[in-house]
């Protein structure tokens, strides 16, 4: 914006944008390419649109300068973060996987759930939460852990569509689980200016509630169908697990270094070095030169998708900032918020789901954070709560029909109907669609406020998600009637929402269903 843009610079900018679009198409498919192309068309032709969508007009050379010659387009924050912090964590995950250290996650999960009803499904929760947080890709997580857990779930009696849906929901949850959150936490810290540790602290309770809801639904499903635990032949010996506990040392080192205040990149690189060093303690895990190079190759290949998508999202951000579309969207949503805050949140949540469909998790978050989070902030929502809200719905698009790519991946492994698996995943992930609405109104769920309020919120929220799970599965101690399911759903909603009055209403409603079910079970046992 100082010197005129030359013809040579215009040609280079055009080539760069076209190459980014083609690279994104090759590694991530058409959805993000279509979105970016639509914004490019809007940038060049938006002056002809009516009403609030109209802007003052952008020349082709102005657009080239915005996207190519300044840091508001291709070379913005998303691409910068992908080439530094995110690459370090991608490399860490690849080293873990190539050295075989990640197997301890599955072994630990099998041991922890060996005596639990429906154990194999619960294995997927623990394994996916641990591995998915590092991998940064829900679909990759499904294929990594799902190839083991889904056949195991089917073997003990879970329906194919339920098995695929459980893995899809568990894998998606890894992206909201601290400490890594699929690298989203680092980008959120850059966007918001809030410390990484504060983001992890706020995200912890909602993530726990998400997995608790899934765990409880799995348990109720196992009780309903009388399913057993993990087959004994698949449970590793406790002695062998204890010998492998040092495999967790790199992850522990990573967390300790970040809590101690060391830089994120330093922590991740030192954790990578720890993986390499520990791998030489056993011939099975040793990172030979061939394995080391293969791990680096995998890291580079995995980063290609992230980097291409981040650059492509940069196109959208560049057009949004140049044309004022972001301000127009925020003003439109602000007007809607003045009409009714509930309608505003529903519309914004639906918008985030639509924009997140078919996209990898990190670009999906960046995209919705560009226009969705400012709209919430203008409506009076705290910055952190606003970013977590849009993040939840962008990630939830992977388990939201009709374009639920994560659920489709689970269906492919389970050999189940894709759409049926998608709707089952939507039901199992119900907490991801309810909890964000609650923490917008009550920040205690983000561990903000005095400890008395937070402890009350934690206790009642745990009861609330159990009630929601009971309602979704139609089971508590025995089969639930339609009226009991409705009562448990209402109880779950009001218990998750912190507040003395709502807690009393929820507790009373849940207690009524509790005693009705106990009495019915006694009659059935007596008969």
mmCIF file of N, CA, C and O in Angstrom, residues 39 99 189 214 322 349 390:
data_model
loop_
_atom_site.group_PDB
_atom_site.id
_atom_site.type_symbol
_atom_site.label_atom_id
_atom_site.label_comp_id
_atom_site.label_asym_id
_atom_site.label_seq_id
_atom_site.Cartn_x
_atom_site.Cartn_y
_atom_site.Cartn_z
ATOM 1 N N UNK A 39 -15.330 -16.345 -1.889
ATOM 2 C CA UNK A 39 -14.887 -15.081 -1.306
ATOM 3 C C UNK A 39 -14.078 -14.257 -2.306
ATOM 4 O O UNK A 39 -14.153 -13.020 -2.316
ATOM 5 N N UNK A 99 7.732 -44.775 16.340
ATOM 6 C CA UNK A 99 8.477 -45.536 17.338
ATOM 7 C C UNK A 99 7.609 -46.583 18.029
ATOM 8 O O UNK A 99 8.125 -47.436 18.746
ATOM 9 N N UNK A 189 -4.436 -18.918 21.072
ATOM 10 C CA UNK A 189 -3.621 -18.011 21.884
ATOM 11 C C UNK A 189 -3.106 -16.852 21.040
ATOM 12 O O UNK A 189 -3.059 -15.699 21.502
ATOM 13 N N UNK A 214 -20.292 -39.236 26.603
ATOM 14 C CA UNK A 214 -20.082 -40.371 25.705
ATOM 15 C C UNK A 214 -19.881 -41.662 26.493
ATOM 16 O O UNK A 214 -20.456 -42.707 26.163
ATOM 17 N N UNK A 322 -10.444 -6.896 3.817
ATOM 18 C CA UNK A 322 -10.346 -5.850 2.797
ATOM 19 C C UNK A 322 -11.708 -5.266 2.431
ATOM 20 O O UNK A 322 -11.847 -4.052 2.206
ATOM 21 N N UNK A 349 -24.326 -20.777 15.625
ATOM 22 C CA UNK A 349 -23.881 -22.168 15.732
ATOM 23 C C UNK A 349 -24.089 -22.906 14.412
ATOM 24 O O UNK A 349 -23.199 -23.633 13.941
ATOM 25 N N UNK A 390 -17.320 -20.995 19.021
ATOM 26 C CA UNK A 390 -17.252 -21.240 17.575
ATOM 27 C C UNK A 390 -16.376 -22.459 17.272
ATOM 28 O O UNK A 390 -16.630 -23.196 16.317
#
